[in-house]
Short mmCIF file of C-alpha atoms and ligand atoms in Angstrom, two decimals:
data_model
loop_
_atom_site.label_atom_id
_atom_site.label_comp_id
_atom_site.label_asym_id
_atom_site.label_seq_id
_atom_site.Cartn_x
_atom_site.Cartn_y
_atom_site.Cartn_z
CA UNK A 1 -43.92 -2.36 71.21
CA UNK A 2 -43.93 -2.12 67.62
CA UNK A 3 -45.28 0.41 65.15
CA UNK A 4 -49.02 0.20 64.70
CA UNK A 5 -49.55 -0.87 61.03
CA UNK A 6 -52.83 -1.61 60.51
CA UNK A 7 -54.82 1.22 58.62
CA UNK A 8 -58.04 -0.67 58.65
CA UNK A 9 -59.19 -3.40 60.77
CA UNK A 10 -60.55 -6.21 58.79
CA UNK A 11 -59.51 -9.40 60.03
CA UNK A 12 -57.34 -10.53 63.11
CA UNK A 13 -55.56 -13.22 60.99
CA UNK A 14 -53.16 -10.25 60.18
CA UNK A 15 -52.60 -9.31 63.81
CA UNK A 16 -49.27 -9.98 65.35
CA UNK A 17 -48.49 -10.95 69.06
CA UNK A 18 -47.45 -7.41 69.48
CA UNK A 19 -50.56 -5.74 67.72
CA UNK A 20 -52.62 -7.78 70.62
CA UNK A 21 -50.32 -6.52 73.37
CA UNK A 22 -51.11 -2.99 71.91
CA UNK A 23 -54.62 -3.33 71.98
CA UNK A 24 -54.78 -5.08 75.29
CA UNK A 25 -52.57 -2.67 77.01
CA UNK A 26 -54.52 0.49 76.04
CA UNK A 27 -57.81 -1.06 76.74
CA UNK A 28 -56.51 -1.89 80.00
CA UNK A 29 -55.71 1.73 80.61
CA UNK A 30 -59.02 3.05 79.28
CA UNK A 31 -60.93 0.38 81.45
CA UNK A 32 -59.53 1.99 84.62
CA UNK A 33 -60.06 5.67 83.53
CA UNK A 34 -63.00 7.92 84.58
CA UNK A 35 -64.47 8.68 80.91
CA UNK A 36 -68.03 9.70 81.29
CA UNK A 37 -69.41 13.20 81.46
CA UNK A 38 -66.90 16.09 81.53
CA UNK A 39 -64.27 13.89 81.93
CA UNK A 40 -64.35 12.40 78.33
CA UNK A 41 -60.83 12.00 76.79
CA UNK A 42 -60.27 14.38 73.94
CA UNK A 43 -58.39 11.95 71.64
CA UNK A 44 -60.88 11.96 69.00
CA UNK A 45 -62.38 15.44 69.23
CA UNK A 46 -63.39 16.92 65.82
CA UNK A 47 -63.32 13.39 64.37
CA UNK A 48 -66.52 11.60 63.02
CA UNK A 49 -67.33 7.73 63.36
CA UNK A 50 -70.19 6.37 61.48
CA UNK A 51 -71.61 3.16 62.29
CA UNK A 52 -72.87 1.55 59.14
CA UNK A 53 -74.82 -1.79 60.13
CA UNK A 54 -76.50 -3.76 57.60
CA UNK A 55 -77.15 -6.53 59.89
CA UNK A 56 -79.05 -6.50 63.44
CA UNK A 57 -76.87 -5.42 66.35
CA UNK A 58 -77.40 -4.94 69.99
CA UNK A 59 -73.65 -5.09 71.72
CA UNK A 60 -71.30 -4.05 68.92
CA UNK A 61 -73.08 -1.08 67.59
CA UNK A 62 -73.81 0.57 70.80
CA UNK A 63 -70.29 -0.03 72.35
CA UNK A 64 -68.72 1.26 69.53
CA UNK A 65 -70.91 4.53 69.68
CA UNK A 66 -70.08 4.80 73.35
CA UNK A 67 -66.44 4.18 72.80
CA UNK A 68 -66.47 6.88 69.93
CA UNK A 69 -68.18 9.38 72.22
CA UNK A 70 -65.88 8.55 75.19
CA UNK A 71 -63.23 9.76 72.92
CA UNK A 72 -64.82 12.97 72.06
CA UNK A 73 -65.63 11.83 68.69
CA UNK A 74 -69.03 12.84 66.86
CA UNK A 75 -71.00 9.91 65.87
CA UNK A 76 -73.67 9.29 63.29
CA UNK A 77 -75.43 5.76 62.41
CA UNK A 78 -77.00 4.40 59.66
CA UNK A 79 -79.85 1.69 59.70
CA UNK A 80 -80.76 0.24 56.22
CA UNK A 81 -84.80 0.20 57.09
CA UNK A 82 -84.86 4.02 57.35
CA UNK A 83 -82.40 4.90 54.79
CA UNK A 84 -82.03 5.71 51.01
CA UNK A 85 -80.91 1.86 50.60
CA UNK A 86 -84.56 1.06 50.43
CA UNK A 87 -84.69 3.47 47.48
CA UNK A 88 -82.27 1.74 45.60
CA UNK A 89 -78.87 3.27 46.76
CA UNK A 90 -75.90 0.98 46.35
CA UNK A 91 -73.73 0.09 49.44
CA UNK A 92 -70.71 1.94 48.42
CA UNK A 93 -72.86 5.00 47.41
CA UNK A 94 -74.27 4.92 50.93
CA UNK A 95 -70.61 4.63 52.48
CA UNK A 96 -69.77 7.46 50.07
CA UNK A 97 -72.18 9.61 51.50
CA UNK A 98 -70.83 9.27 55.11
CA UNK A 99 -67.38 9.76 53.55
CA UNK A 100 -68.70 13.26 51.97
CA UNK A 101 -70.06 14.14 55.42
CA UNK A 102 -66.38 13.78 56.78
CA UNK A 103 -66.63 10.43 58.31
CA UNK A 104 -62.89 9.63 59.32
CA UNK A 105 -64.07 6.06 60.56
CA UNK A 106 -66.61 3.57 59.12
CA UNK A 107 -67.67 0.86 61.32
CA UNK A 108 -69.27 -1.68 58.94
CA UNK A 109 -71.39 -4.74 59.67
CA UNK A 110 -72.86 -6.85 56.77
CA UNK A 111 -74.39 -10.31 56.34
CA UNK A 112 -71.97 -10.80 53.63
CA UNK A 113 -68.28 -11.91 53.78
CA UNK A 114 -65.78 -9.16 52.84
CA UNK A 115 -68.11 -6.33 52.60
CA UNK A 116 -65.90 -4.10 54.86
CA UNK A 117 -62.78 -5.13 52.87
CA UNK A 118 -64.37 -4.22 49.67
CA UNK A 119 -65.49 -0.71 50.95
CA UNK A 120 -61.99 -0.27 52.32
CA UNK A 121 -60.22 -1.05 48.87
CA UNK A 122 -62.83 0.91 47.13
CA UNK A 123 -62.37 4.21 49.26
CA UNK A 124 -58.38 3.69 49.04
CA UNK A 125 -58.71 3.29 45.25
CA UNK A 126 -60.67 6.76 45.19
CA UNK A 127 -58.11 8.42 47.24
CA UNK A 128 -60.16 8.90 50.48
CA UNK A 129 -58.51 8.66 53.76
CA UNK A 130 -61.12 7.25 55.75
CA UNK A 131 -60.75 4.02 57.54
CA UNK A 132 -62.78 0.69 57.78
CA UNK A 133 -63.31 -1.31 60.82
CA UNK A 134 -64.78 -4.65 60.37
CA UNK A 135 -67.93 -4.70 62.67
CA UNK A 136 -68.85 -8.30 61.56
CA UNK A 137 -69.00 -9.62 57.98
CA UNK A 138 -70.95 -12.86 57.58
CA UNK A 139 -69.25 -15.93 58.66
CA UNK A 140 -65.69 -14.53 58.06
CA UNK A 141 -64.50 -12.27 60.93
CA UNK A 142 -65.52 -10.17 64.00
CA UNK A 143 -62.27 -8.45 65.04
CA UNK A 144 -63.63 -6.57 67.94
CA UNK A 145 -65.59 -9.54 69.58
CA UNK A 146 -62.37 -11.54 69.26
CA UNK A 147 -60.38 -9.04 70.99
CA UNK A 148 -62.89 -8.21 73.59
CA UNK A 149 -62.87 -12.03 74.30
CA UNK A 150 -59.16 -12.21 74.52
CA UNK A 151 -59.12 -9.36 76.99
CA UNK A 152 -61.80 -11.00 79.08
CA UNK A 153 -59.89 -14.29 79.30
CA UNK A 154 -56.48 -12.70 79.95
CA UNK A 155 -58.14 -10.25 82.56
CA UNK A 156 -59.54 -13.57 84.26
CA UNK A 157 -56.26 -15.31 84.27
CA UNK A 158 -54.04 -12.41 85.09
CA UNK A 159 -56.25 -9.29 86.32
CA UNK A 160 -52.99 -7.13 87.09
CA UNK A 161 -51.34 -8.07 83.65
CA UNK A 162 -54.26 -8.80 81.25
CA UNK A 163 -51.57 -9.35 78.18
CA UNK A 164 -51.11 -11.98 75.66
CA UNK A 165 -48.70 -14.05 77.88
CA UNK A 166 -51.73 -14.66 80.27
CA UNK A 167 -53.43 -17.11 77.54
CA UNK A 168 -49.83 -19.19 76.96
CA UNK A 169 -50.69 -23.05 77.58
CA UNK A 170 -54.20 -22.31 78.31
CA UNK A 171 -56.83 -24.94 76.90
CA UNK A 172 -59.70 -22.89 75.89
CA UNK A 173 -62.94 -24.94 75.04
CA UNK A 174 -65.38 -23.39 72.24
CA UNK A 175 -68.72 -25.07 71.99
CA UNK A 176 -71.42 -24.87 69.47
CA UNK A 177 -72.48 -23.44 65.89
CA UNK A 178 -68.69 -23.21 64.95
CA UNK A 179 -69.61 -23.48 61.07
CA UNK A 180 -71.55 -20.13 60.94
CA UNK A 181 -69.42 -18.46 63.61
CA UNK A 182 -67.37 -15.36 62.70
CA UNK A 183 -66.45 -14.93 66.26
CA UNK A 184 -65.35 -18.67 66.31
CA UNK A 185 -62.94 -17.97 63.72
CA UNK A 186 -61.74 -14.51 64.98
CA UNK A 187 -61.17 -16.19 68.47
CA UNK A 188 -59.11 -18.95 66.99
CA UNK A 189 -56.80 -16.56 65.39
CA UNK A 190 -56.51 -14.48 68.44
CA UNK A 191 -56.42 -17.14 71.03
CA UNK A 192 -53.66 -19.43 69.04
CA UNK A 193 -51.63 -16.20 68.55
CA UNK A 194 -51.30 -15.74 71.90
CA UNK A 195 -50.29 -19.25 72.69
CA UNK A 196 -53.69 -20.83 73.95
CA UNK A 197 -54.45 -24.42 72.83
CA UNK A 198 -57.97 -24.32 71.51
CA UNK A 199 -60.50 -27.19 71.45
CA UNK A 200 -63.63 -26.72 69.08
CA UNK A 201 -66.59 -28.99 70.09
CA UNK A 202 -70.02 -29.23 68.42
CA UNK A 203 -72.05 -31.72 66.41
CA UNK A 204 -70.44 -32.88 62.93
CA UNK A 205 -73.20 -31.02 61.20
CA UNK A 206 -71.95 -27.64 62.61
CA UNK A 207 -68.47 -28.49 62.96
CA UNK A 208 -66.53 -29.95 59.97
CA UNK A 209 -63.40 -31.66 61.02
CA UNK A 210 -61.23 -29.46 58.46
CA UNK A 211 -61.72 -26.76 61.40
CA UNK A 212 -58.51 -28.47 62.74
CA UNK A 213 -56.37 -27.06 60.23
CA UNK A 214 -57.73 -23.49 60.35
CA UNK A 215 -54.67 -21.36 61.50
CA UNK A 216 -52.00 -24.15 59.85
CA UNK A 217 -51.53 -22.17 56.31
CA UNK A 218 -50.54 -18.84 56.19
CA UNK A 219 -53.85 -16.40 56.81
CA UNK A 220 -55.83 -15.65 53.50
CA UNK A 221 -53.95 -12.97 51.39
CA UNK A 222 -50.32 -13.28 53.24
CA UNK A 223 -47.54 -15.15 52.56
CA UNK A 224 -46.43 -15.62 55.93
CA UNK A 225 -48.10 -16.10 59.40
CA UNK A 226 -47.52 -12.86 61.48
CA UNK A 227 -47.36 -15.33 64.45
CA UNK A 228 -44.74 -17.89 63.96
CA UNK A 229 -45.74 -20.31 66.80
CA UNK A 230 -49.31 -20.33 67.48
CA UNK A 231 -51.14 -22.85 69.98
CA UNK A 232 -52.93 -25.80 68.55
CA UNK A 233 -56.56 -26.40 67.31
CA UNK A 234 -58.22 -29.81 67.88
CA UNK A 235 -61.86 -30.83 67.18
CA UNK A 236 -64.08 -32.95 69.39
CA UNK A 237 -67.68 -33.82 68.83
CA UNK A 238 -68.31 -35.02 72.26
CA UNK A 239 -68.70 -32.33 74.97
CA UNK A 240 -68.44 -34.45 77.89
CA UNK A 241 -64.93 -35.87 76.62
CA UNK A 242 -63.84 -32.28 75.47
CA UNK A 243 -64.55 -30.60 79.05
CA UNK A 244 -61.75 -32.22 81.17
CA UNK A 245 -58.69 -30.15 81.43
CA UNK A 246 -60.40 -27.03 80.00
CA UNK A 247 -59.38 -23.57 81.86
CA UNK A 248 -62.35 -21.63 80.25
CA UNK A 249 -65.36 -22.33 78.05
CA UNK A 250 -66.92 -20.26 75.39
CA UNK A 251 -70.32 -21.21 74.14
CA UNK A 252 -71.85 -19.96 70.61
CA UNK A 253 -75.20 -19.06 69.55
CA UNK A 254 -76.83 -21.42 67.03
CA UNK A 255 -77.10 -19.09 64.05
CA UNK A 256 -80.30 -20.00 62.68
CA UNK A 257 -80.55 -16.99 60.15
CA UNK A 258 -77.35 -18.59 58.55
CA UNK A 259 -78.58 -22.16 58.36
CA UNK A 260 -79.69 -22.72 54.66
CA UNK A 261 -80.49 -26.56 55.36
CA UNK A 262 -81.71 -28.40 58.32
CA UNK A 263 -78.42 -29.04 60.37
CA UNK A 264 -80.07 -29.60 63.58
CA UNK A 265 -82.82 -32.21 64.58
CA UNK A 266 -84.26 -30.80 67.61
CA UNK A 267 -83.20 -27.98 70.29
CA UNK A 268 -84.00 -30.29 73.15
CA UNK A 269 -81.21 -32.71 71.62
CA UNK A 270 -78.83 -30.10 71.18
CA UNK A 271 -79.07 -29.03 74.71
CA UNK A 272 -78.77 -32.37 76.13
CA UNK A 273 -75.71 -33.11 73.99
CA UNK A 274 -73.91 -29.55 73.90
CA UNK A 275 -75.78 -27.50 76.45
CA UNK A 276 -73.58 -26.08 79.24
CA UNK A 277 -74.78 -26.30 82.98
CA UNK A 278 -73.38 -26.21 86.46
CA UNK A 279 -73.55 -29.98 86.77
CA UNK A 280 -71.61 -30.44 83.55
CA UNK A 281 -69.09 -27.93 84.34
CA UNK A 282 -67.81 -29.91 87.14
CA UNK A 283 -66.06 -32.14 84.31
CA UNK A 284 -63.58 -29.51 83.94
CA UNK A 285 -62.01 -30.47 87.31
CA UNK A 286 -61.91 -26.95 88.78
CA UNK A 287 -64.17 -23.82 88.50
CA UNK A 288 -63.94 -22.43 85.05
CA UNK A 289 -65.13 -19.38 83.36
CA UNK A 290 -68.06 -19.35 80.82
CA UNK A 291 -68.11 -16.82 77.96
CA UNK A 292 -70.95 -16.17 75.25
CA UNK A 293 -70.60 -13.40 72.74
CA UNK A 294 -74.36 -12.90 72.72
CA UNK A 295 -77.18 -12.69 71.97
CA UNK A 296 -77.80 -15.92 74.02
CA UNK A 297 -80.64 -18.39 73.65
CA UNK A 298 -81.50 -19.12 77.20
CA UNK A 299 -81.76 -22.38 77.89
CA UNK A 300 -80.13 -23.83 74.67
CA UNK A 301 -76.52 -22.83 74.58
CA UNK A 302 -76.47 -22.80 78.32
CA UNK A 303 -79.09 -23.01 81.24
CA UNK A 304 -80.68 -19.84 82.57
CA UNK A 305 -79.21 -20.40 85.80
CA UNK A 306 -75.62 -20.49 84.51
CA UNK A 307 -76.32 -17.48 82.37
CA UNK A 308 -77.31 -15.63 85.51
CA UNK A 309 -74.13 -16.74 87.72
CA UNK A 310 -72.53 -13.42 87.05
CA UNK A 311 -71.49 -12.25 90.83
CA UNK A 312 -68.39 -10.17 90.32
CA UNK A 313 -66.12 -12.30 92.57
CA UNK A 314 -67.55 -15.66 92.36
CA UNK A 315 -69.69 -15.82 89.08
CA UNK A 316 -69.03 -18.46 86.41
CA UNK A 317 -70.50 -16.44 83.60
CA UNK A 318 -68.41 -13.66 81.97
CA UNK A 319 -71.06 -12.56 79.77
CA UNK A 320 -71.56 -9.10 81.36
CA UNK A 321 -67.72 -8.97 81.76
CA UNK A 322 -67.50 -9.17 77.94
CA UNK A 323 -69.86 -6.59 77.48
CA UNK A 324 -68.40 -4.03 79.72
CA UNK A 325 -65.02 -4.90 78.12
CA UNK A 326 -66.31 -4.24 74.86
CA UNK A 327 -65.92 -0.39 75.47
CA UNK A 328 -62.54 -0.07 76.31
CA UNK A 329 -61.53 -2.67 73.60
CA UNK A 330 -63.09 -0.54 71.06
CA UNK A 331 -61.83 2.44 72.48
CA UNK A 332 -58.24 1.17 71.88
CA UNK A 333 -59.16 0.23 68.28
CA UNK A 334 -60.63 3.51 67.56
CA UNK A 335 -57.60 5.18 68.95
CA UNK A 336 -54.96 3.14 67.51
CA UNK A 337 -56.63 3.84 64.13
CA UNK A 338 -56.71 7.38 64.54
CA UNK A 339 -52.89 7.45 65.44
CA UNK A 340 -52.38 4.87 62.65
CA UNK A 341 -49.32 6.66 61.26
CA UNK A 342 -47.81 7.09 64.58
CA UNK A 343 -46.40 4.26 66.74
CA UNK A 344 -48.08 2.39 69.36
CA UNK A 345 -45.82 3.70 71.97
CA UNK A 346 -46.68 7.11 71.03
CA UNK A 347 -50.45 5.98 71.56
CA UNK A 348 -49.74 4.75 74.83
CA UNK A 349 -47.62 7.48 76.14
CA UNK A 350 -50.29 9.91 75.23
CA UNK A 351 -52.96 8.19 77.22
CA UNK A 352 -50.60 8.16 80.37
N1 LIG B 401 -73.04 -10.98 68.08
C1 LIG B 401 -72.24 -12.00 67.31
C2 LIG B 401 -72.05 -11.76 65.97
O1 LIG B 401 -72.53 -10.58 65.63
C3 LIG B 401 -72.45 -13.35 67.82
C4 LIG B 401 -74.06 -13.85 67.33
O2 LIG B 401 -74.51 -13.01 66.43
O3 LIG B 401 -74.37 -15.02 67.57
O4 LIG B 401 -71.67 -12.32 65.43
#
């Protein structure tokens, strides 16, 4: 396994296939370890992880905090409503306050693209050692969600060896509001890196055809793509034509808070054209799993019956699995960042 080279984790575009393998392998070990109560792992003892969420979150924030605690870190949380931000403090000064309190890791979510990157650059410029983990920035990137989706799919296809190879040649259909989705963008980098062929599907107003070329050029800011042989990306506007042959379907929330104009006429029509239900999934030609990053608009992106079809062995809907996997994936990220100067091999060896 290669050396872990990512000081900050800002965008999966920078990840090589070996990086995905390191995160998935470590997460798989954490997943099967008893890490609650007195049996917490000591890896981050004495370290402080601060979650700075300038946008709402249910899953990401709490699972980062649980992940940090399971590795014995101290945790501090920031919420804009009850902070000095409302008294006019700048975002950078807010971040510096947590650095001054000794934060080793800042997990940052913001409604504007590239805020985590700007914070990382500002902290580096002033010689701080604190690392930044992107908890979701605008439409741009949501690395930990992309990784937990990848793990969930790899685990579904190969429960004993949930590694990037499990995705090779799989056809993964992503349906919905692609335009406003940082999750779709992170999944595009992750899934194609592991050799999956991604089909994007949604109404033309929420899925510009230029998305077909999303991973064609080297990732932004890099002259060479760290993955030389990615899977393909295709665009479709008709769900019933895109379903046959799919090995898994991921559906995305309609991000009304990010829609500046009226991009959809009505939700009933959207559900009729792009909503998932059991009968429609029959078109895949075999039982396929359904994923959604949450929060779900019940009855819009999928029927309530499909959302509730979560039985551990026969259920179609992997939404709860995704939530469960969020913790070991985030443990792996925190662990690797803390061990950034040593090798991923050493990190794995120390977990046993
Ligand atoms: N929770 C995901 C995100 O923060 C997806 C969503 O909000 O629809 O991007």
